[in-house]
Amino acid sequence: DQQVKQNSPSLSVQEGRISILNCDYTNSMFDYFLWYKKYPAEGPTFLISISSIKDKNEDGRFTVFLNKSAKHLSLHIVPSQPGDSAVYFCAASVLTGGGNKLTFGTGTQLKVEL
Amino acid sequence: DTEVTQTPKHLVMGMTNKKSLKCEQHMGHRAMYWYKQKAKKPPELMFVYSYEKLSINESVPSRFSPECPNSSLLNLHLHALQPEDSALYLCASSQADRGGGYTFGSGTRLTVV
């Protein structure tokens, strides 16, 4: 049961344009949503998060939007830069009795072209 | 210090070997995690330690044995692994009683031969 889904395995964008990465989830108990950037053979690097009680969070070139009724979130990167090329994972967390459990989506490979 | 440090970065082991992966953080986080990531797949949770106690085991085979000696250290002991256990093993830490994200280490690339 894939609770967090990223339906686009890849995305190609021109430098300077906006990149929009999408994510859908099914579990209404998730309390935080996060985006991580990952290069091969490295650990995920945290980019930005949003609490489930918010609908928008912005940090520099990165903005995350949350639509709870649609169980959908998106990451906007503007302007896109070649250094943004990486795999982007959407993740969702839920605080359980056993700890803070993070579930990842399947990832979207972003390529920013010159 | 805002890092999670994992050693070794690369490990090749035979199916009869015993080895250990190590993880260290000094951010005062009281929750630590082991994740496994196969190529082109998302990281998958293996174990969660909360306040140095094992709180979640995601039905991981017993050939993987976690240990949390203190609040800064997390080990993963490996014994009798199979070639299909070859993967990137990621350690992470976070606040134990708040939601949100983790800080990940850079991982150990494990190859079982």
mmCIF file of C-alpha atoms in Angstrom:
data_model
loop_
_atom_site.group_PDB
_atom_site.id
_atom_site.type_symbol
_atom_site.label_atom_id
_atom_site.label_comp_id
_atom_site.label_asym_id
_atom_site.label_seq_id
_atom_site.Cartn_x
_atom_site.Cartn_y
_atom_site.Cartn_z
ATOM 1 C CA ASP A 1 0.000 0.000 0.000
ATOM 2 C CA GLN A 2 1.788 3.112 -1.271
ATOM 3 C CA GLN A 3 0.618 5.867 1.064
ATOM 4 C CA VAL A 4 2.698 8.579 -0.621
ATOM 5 C CA LYS A 5 2.850 8.713 -4.401
ATOM 6 C CA GLN A 6 4.753 10.739 -6.939
ATOM 7 C CA ASN A 7 3.211 9.928 -10.292
ATOM 8 C CA SER A 8 5.851 11.607 -12.453
ATOM 9 C CA PRO A 9 9.098 9.639 -12.432
ATOM 10 C CA SER A 10 10.890 12.398 -14.321
ATOM 11 C CA LEU A 11 10.603 16.087 -15.201
ATOM 12 C CA SER A 12 12.696 18.209 -17.553
ATOM 13 C CA VAL A 13 12.704 22.020 -17.250
ATOM 14 C CA GLN A 14 14.632 24.847 -18.859
ATOM 15 C CA GLU A 15 16.952 26.876 -16.663
ATOM 16 C CA GLY A 16 15.204 29.950 -15.252
ATOM 17 C CA ARG A 17 11.724 28.437 -15.588
ATOM 18 C CA ILE A 18 9.513 27.059 -12.829
ATOM 19 C CA SER A 19 9.748 23.407 -11.781
ATOM 20 C CA ILE A 20 6.594 21.917 -10.268
ATOM 21 C CA LEU A 21 6.830 18.546 -8.565
ATOM 22 C CA ASN A 22 3.668 16.844 -7.377
ATOM 23 C CA CYS A 23 2.822 14.381 -4.632
ATOM 24 C CA ASP A 24 -0.368 12.655 -3.479
ATOM 25 C CA TYR A 25 -1.045 10.879 -0.223
ATOM 26 C CA THR A 26 -3.773 8.713 1.257
ATOM 27 C CA ASN A 27 -3.269 8.786 5.047
ATOM 28 C CA SER A 28 -5.158 11.610 6.757
ATOM 29 C CA MET A 29 -3.064 11.112 9.914
ATOM 30 C CA PHE A 30 0.116 12.571 8.400
ATOM 31 C CA ASP A 31 1.027 15.717 10.340
ATOM 32 C CA TYR A 32 4.005 17.029 8.365
ATOM 33 C CA PHE A 33 4.970 16.869 4.726
ATOM 34 C CA LEU A 34 8.502 17.283 3.534
ATOM 35 C CA TRP A 35 10.591 17.458 0.403
ATOM 36 C CA TYR A 36 14.048 15.968 0.191
ATOM 37 C CA LYS A 37 16.624 16.227 -2.578
ATOM 38 C CA LYS A 38 18.873 13.274 -3.254
ATOM 39 C CA TYR A 39 21.973 12.614 -5.305
ATOM 40 C CA PRO A 40 23.089 9.041 -6.063
ATOM 41 C CA ALA A 41 24.934 7.282 -3.220
ATOM 42 C CA GLU A 42 24.201 10.155 -0.803
ATOM 43 C CA GLY A 43 21.677 10.608 1.949
ATOM 44 C CA PRO A 44 18.557 12.706 1.319
ATOM 45 C CA THR A 45 18.981 16.421 2.000
ATOM 46 C CA PHE A 46 16.066 18.236 3.597
ATOM 47 C CA LEU A 47 14.650 21.093 1.510
ATOM 48 C CA ILE A 48 11.408 22.341 2.976
ATOM 49 C CA SER A 49 8.473 21.151 5.049
ATOM 50 C CA ILE A 50 4.897 22.104 5.771
ATOM 51 C CA SER A 51 2.662 21.348 8.705
ATOM 52 C CA SER A 52 -0.689 19.773 7.942
ATOM 53 C CA ILE A 53 -2.400 22.866 9.399
ATOM 54 C CA LYS A 54 -0.838 25.185 6.821
ATOM 55 C CA ASP A 55 -1.422 25.499 3.093
ATOM 56 C CA LYS A 56 1.783 27.197 1.991
ATOM 57 C CA ASN A 57 5.382 27.505 3.101
ATOM 58 C CA GLU A 58 8.098 29.422 1.302
ATOM 59 C CA ASP A 59 11.874 29.368 1.643
ATOM 60 C CA GLY A 60 13.858 31.245 -0.959
ATOM 61 C CA ARG A 61 13.336 29.655 -4.372
ATOM 62 C CA PHE A 62 11.302 26.796 -2.874
ATOM 63 C CA THR A 63 7.588 26.911 -2.078
ATOM 64 C CA VAL A 64 5.458 24.009 -0.940
ATOM 65 C CA PHE A 65 1.685 24.047 -1.316
ATOM 66 C CA LEU A 66 -0.648 21.709 0.541
ATOM 67 C CA ASN A 67 -4.236 20.954 -0.486
ATOM 68 C CA LYS A 68 -5.629 18.799 2.304
ATOM 69 C CA SER A 69 -9.023 18.238 0.740
ATOM 70 C CA ALA A 70 -7.347 16.794 -2.346
ATOM 71 C CA LYS A 71 -4.586 15.094 -0.315
ATOM 72 C CA HIS A 72 -2.094 16.716 -2.653
ATOM 73 C CA LEU A 73 1.060 18.734 -2.251
ATOM 74 C CA SER A 74 3.441 20.324 -4.677
ATOM 75 C CA LEU A 75 6.924 21.801 -4.649
ATOM 76 C CA HIS A 76 7.625 24.852 -6.791
ATOM 77 C CA ILE A 77 11.192 25.799 -7.607
ATOM 78 C CA VAL A 78 11.647 29.176 -9.247
ATOM 79 C CA PRO A 79 13.867 30.015 -10.967
ATOM 80 C CA SER A 80 15.190 26.530 -11.683
ATOM 81 C CA GLN A 81 18.960 26.146 -11.825
ATOM 82 C CA PRO A 82 21.144 23.353 -13.273
ATOM 83 C CA GLY A 83 22.310 22.525 -9.724
ATOM 84 C CA ASP A 84 18.719 21.606 -8.885
ATOM 85 C CA SER A 85 19.024 18.499 -11.057
ATOM 86 C CA ALA A 86 18.538 15.545 -8.677
ATOM 87 C CA VAL A 87 15.889 13.116 -7.472
ATOM 88 C CA TYR A 88 13.237 14.786 -5.336
ATOM 89 C CA PHE A 89 11.364 12.743 -2.742
ATOM 90 C CA CYS A 90 8.125 13.792 -1.158
ATOM 91 C CA ALA A 91 7.761 12.441 2.387
ATOM 92 C CA ALA A 92 5.085 12.460 5.054
ATOM 93 C CA SER A 93 5.468 12.009 8.770
ATOM 94 C CA VAL A 94 3.206 10.777 11.510
ATOM 95 C CA LEU A 95 4.025 10.792 15.207
ATOM 96 C CA THR A 96 3.153 7.356 16.572
ATOM 97 C CA GLY A 97 3.577 5.803 19.996
ATOM 98 C CA GLY A 98 6.779 4.282 18.702
ATOM 99 C CA GLY A 99 8.266 7.412 17.232
ATOM 100 C CA ASN A 100 8.183 9.780 14.291
ATOM 101 C CA LYS A 101 7.624 7.662 11.195
ATOM 102 C CA LEU A 102 8.554 9.085 7.784
ATOM 103 C CA THR A 103 7.136 7.557 4.594
ATOM 104 C CA PHE A 104 8.661 8.434 1.228
ATOM 105 C CA GLY A 105 7.154 8.733 -2.195
ATOM 106 C CA THR A 106 8.765 7.044 -5.181
ATOM 107 C CA GLY A 107 10.728 10.092 -6.283
ATOM 108 C CA THR A 108 10.854 12.394 -9.315
ATOM 109 C CA GLN A 109 14.063 12.854 -11.296
ATOM 110 C CA LEU A 110 14.348 16.570 -12.108
ATOM 111 C CA LYS A 111 16.633 17.652 -14.919
ATOM 112 C CA VAL A 112 17.237 21.359 -15.403
ATOM 113 C CA GLU A 113 18.633 22.051 -18.834
ATOM 114 C CA LEU A 114 20.668 25.025 -19.977
ATOM 115 C CA ASP B 1 27.049 20.138 14.881
ATOM 116 C CA THR B 2 24.126 19.517 12.539
ATOM 117 C CA GLU B 3 25.336 16.306 10.951
ATOM 118 C CA VAL B 4 24.697 12.603 11.094
ATOM 119 C CA THR B 5 27.927 10.707 10.479
ATOM 120 C CA GLN B 6 27.923 7.182 9.098
ATOM 121 C CA THR B 7 30.849 4.792 8.820
ATOM 122 C CA PRO B 8 32.042 3.117 6.738
ATOM 123 C CA LYS B 9 30.975 4.806 3.497
ATOM 124 C CA HIS B 10 31.449 1.588 1.534
ATOM 125 C CA LEU B 11 31.444 -2.039 2.699
ATOM 126 C CA VAL B 12 31.877 -5.292 0.807
ATOM 127 C CA MET B 13 31.163 -8.443 2.787
ATOM 128 C CA GLY B 14 30.761 -12.145 2.155
ATOM 129 C CA MET B 15 27.640 -14.034 3.084
ATOM 130 C CA THR B 16 29.352 -15.648 6.078
ATOM 131 C CA ASN B 17 30.871 -12.429 7.451
ATOM 132 C CA LYS B 18 29.811 -10.389 10.464
ATOM 133 C CA LYS B 19 30.115 -6.629 10.133
ATOM 134 C CA SER B 20 28.647 -3.514 11.740
ATOM 135 C CA LEU B 21 27.482 -0.155 10.427
ATOM 136 C CA LYS B 22 27.889 2.839 12.706
ATOM 137 C CA CYS B 23 26.009 6.093 13.025
ATOM 138 C CA GLU B 24 26.634 9.109 15.265
ATOM 139 C CA GLN B 25 24.867 12.413 15.889
ATOM 140 C CA HIS B 26 25.424 15.237 18.378
ATOM 141 C CA MET B 27 22.283 17.287 17.810
ATOM 142 C CA GLY B 28 20.600 16.088 20.993
ATOM 143 C CA HIS B 29 18.072 14.111 18.961
ATOM 144 C CA ARG B 30 16.500 11.299 20.971
ATOM 145 C CA ALA B 31 15.134 9.349 17.993
ATOM 146 C CA MET B 32 17.349 7.502 15.538
ATOM 147 C CA TYR B 33 16.463 5.465 12.495
ATOM 148 C CA TRP B 34 17.797 2.945 10.012
ATOM 149 C CA TYR B 35 16.527 3.045 6.437
ATOM 150 C CA LYS B 36 17.408 0.858 3.468
ATOM 151 C CA GLN B 37 17.391 2.163 -0.090
ATOM 152 C CA LYS B 38 17.670 0.072 -3.225
ATOM 153 C CA ALA B 39 18.499 1.626 -6.579
ATOM 154 C CA LYS B 40 15.693 3.756 -8.065
ATOM 155 C CA LYS B 41 13.477 3.101 -5.021
ATOM 156 C CA PRO B 42 12.516 5.310 -2.064
ATOM 157 C CA PRO B 43 14.136 4.778 1.334
ATOM 158 C CA GLU B 44 12.319 2.139 3.381
ATOM 159 C CA LEU B 45 12.137 2.256 7.171
ATOM 160 C CA MET B 46 13.795 -0.632 9.028
ATOM 161 C CA PHE B 47 14.076 0.380 12.694
ATOM 162 C CA VAL B 48 13.227 3.278 14.997
ATOM 163 C CA TYR B 49 14.893 3.933 18.343
ATOM 164 C CA SER B 50 13.200 6.385 20.665
ATOM 165 C CA TYR B 51 15.029 7.375 23.868
ATOM 166 C CA GLU B 52 17.499 4.533 23.248
ATOM 167 C CA LYS B 53 14.764 1.892 23.121
ATOM 168 C CA LEU B 54 13.715 0.003 20.013
ATOM 169 C CA SER B 55 10.227 1.255 19.273
ATOM 170 C CA ILE B 56 9.588 0.150 15.690
ATOM 171 C CA ASN B 57 10.870 -2.898 13.805
ATOM 172 C CA GLU B 58 9.369 -3.049 10.323
ATOM 173 C CA SER B 59 9.490 -6.862 10.166
ATOM 174 C CA VAL B 60 13.189 -6.827 9.345
ATOM 175 C CA PRO B 61 14.932 -10.255 9.127
ATOM 176 C CA SER B 62 16.973 -11.190 12.185
ATOM 177 C CA ARG B 63 20.205 -11.135 10.179
ATOM 178 C CA PHE B 64 19.966 -7.350 10.777
ATOM 179 C CA SER B 65 20.413 -6.519 14.461
ATOM 180 C CA PRO B 66 20.215 -2.889 15.625
ATOM 181 C CA GLU B 67 21.803 -1.512 18.776
ATOM 182 C CA CYS B 68 21.635 1.897 20.432
ATOM 183 C CA PRO B 69 24.457 2.076 23.035
ATOM 184 C CA ASN B 70 23.646 5.699 23.986
ATOM 185 C CA SER B 71 21.693 8.705 22.781
ATOM 186 C CA SER B 72 24.358 9.653 20.209
ATOM 187 C CA LEU B 73 25.197 6.283 18.684
ATOM 188 C CA LEU B 74 23.323 3.759 16.589
ATOM 189 C CA ASN B 75 24.759 0.531 15.205
ATOM 190 C CA LEU B 76 23.462 -2.025 12.743
ATOM 191 C CA HIS B 77 25.029 -5.460 13.131
ATOM 192 C CA LEU B 78 25.028 -7.626 10.019
ATOM 193 C CA HIS B 79 25.369 -11.405 9.893
ATOM 194 C CA ALA B 80 24.739 -14.018 7.222
ATOM 195 C CA LEU B 81 23.450 -11.493 4.699
ATOM 196 C CA GLN B 82 22.254 -12.355 1.219
ATOM 197 C CA PRO B 83 23.259 -10.670 -2.061
ATOM 198 C CA GLU B 84 19.774 -9.113 -2.244
ATOM 199 C CA ASP B 85 20.608 -7.187 0.955
ATOM 200 C CA SER B 86 23.045 -5.083 -1.066
ATOM 201 C CA ALA B 87 21.768 -1.498 -0.810
ATOM 202 C CA LEU B 88 22.442 1.968 0.574
ATOM 203 C CA TYR B 89 21.835 1.943 4.340
ATOM 204 C CA LEU B 90 20.836 5.310 5.720
ATOM 205 C CA CYS B 91 20.859 6.460 9.318
ATOM 206 C CA ALA B 92 18.796 9.429 10.439
ATOM 207 C CA SER B 93 17.928 11.275 13.622
ATOM 208 C CA SER B 94 15.150 13.609 14.771
ATOM 209 C CA GLN B 95 13.338 15.011 17.756
ATOM 210 C CA ALA B 96 11.574 12.089 19.401
ATOM 211 C CA ASP B 97 8.377 13.790 20.479
ATOM 212 C CA ARG B 98 7.694 16.143 17.591
ATOM 213 C CA GLY B 99 6.568 15.553 14.061
ATOM 214 C CA GLY B 100 8.542 16.687 11.078
ATOM 215 C CA GLY B 101 11.605 15.579 9.222
ATOM 216 C CA TYR B 102 14.844 13.880 9.939
ATOM 217 C CA THR B 103 18.472 14.679 9.347
ATOM 218 C CA PHE B 104 20.027 11.907 7.272
ATOM 219 C CA GLY B 105 23.577 10.680 7.099
ATOM 220 C CA SER B 106 25.255 10.141 3.755
ATOM 221 C CA GLY B 107 24.794 6.387 3.988
ATOM 222 C CA THR B 108 26.822 3.191 3.782
ATOM 223 C CA ARG B 109 26.906 1.496 0.385
ATOM 224 C CA LEU B 110 26.809 -2.223 1.224
ATOM 225 C CA THR B 111 27.635 -4.949 -1.268
ATOM 226 C CA VAL B 112 27.132 -8.593 -0.279
ATOM 227 C CA VAL B 113 29.109 -11.072 -2.374
#
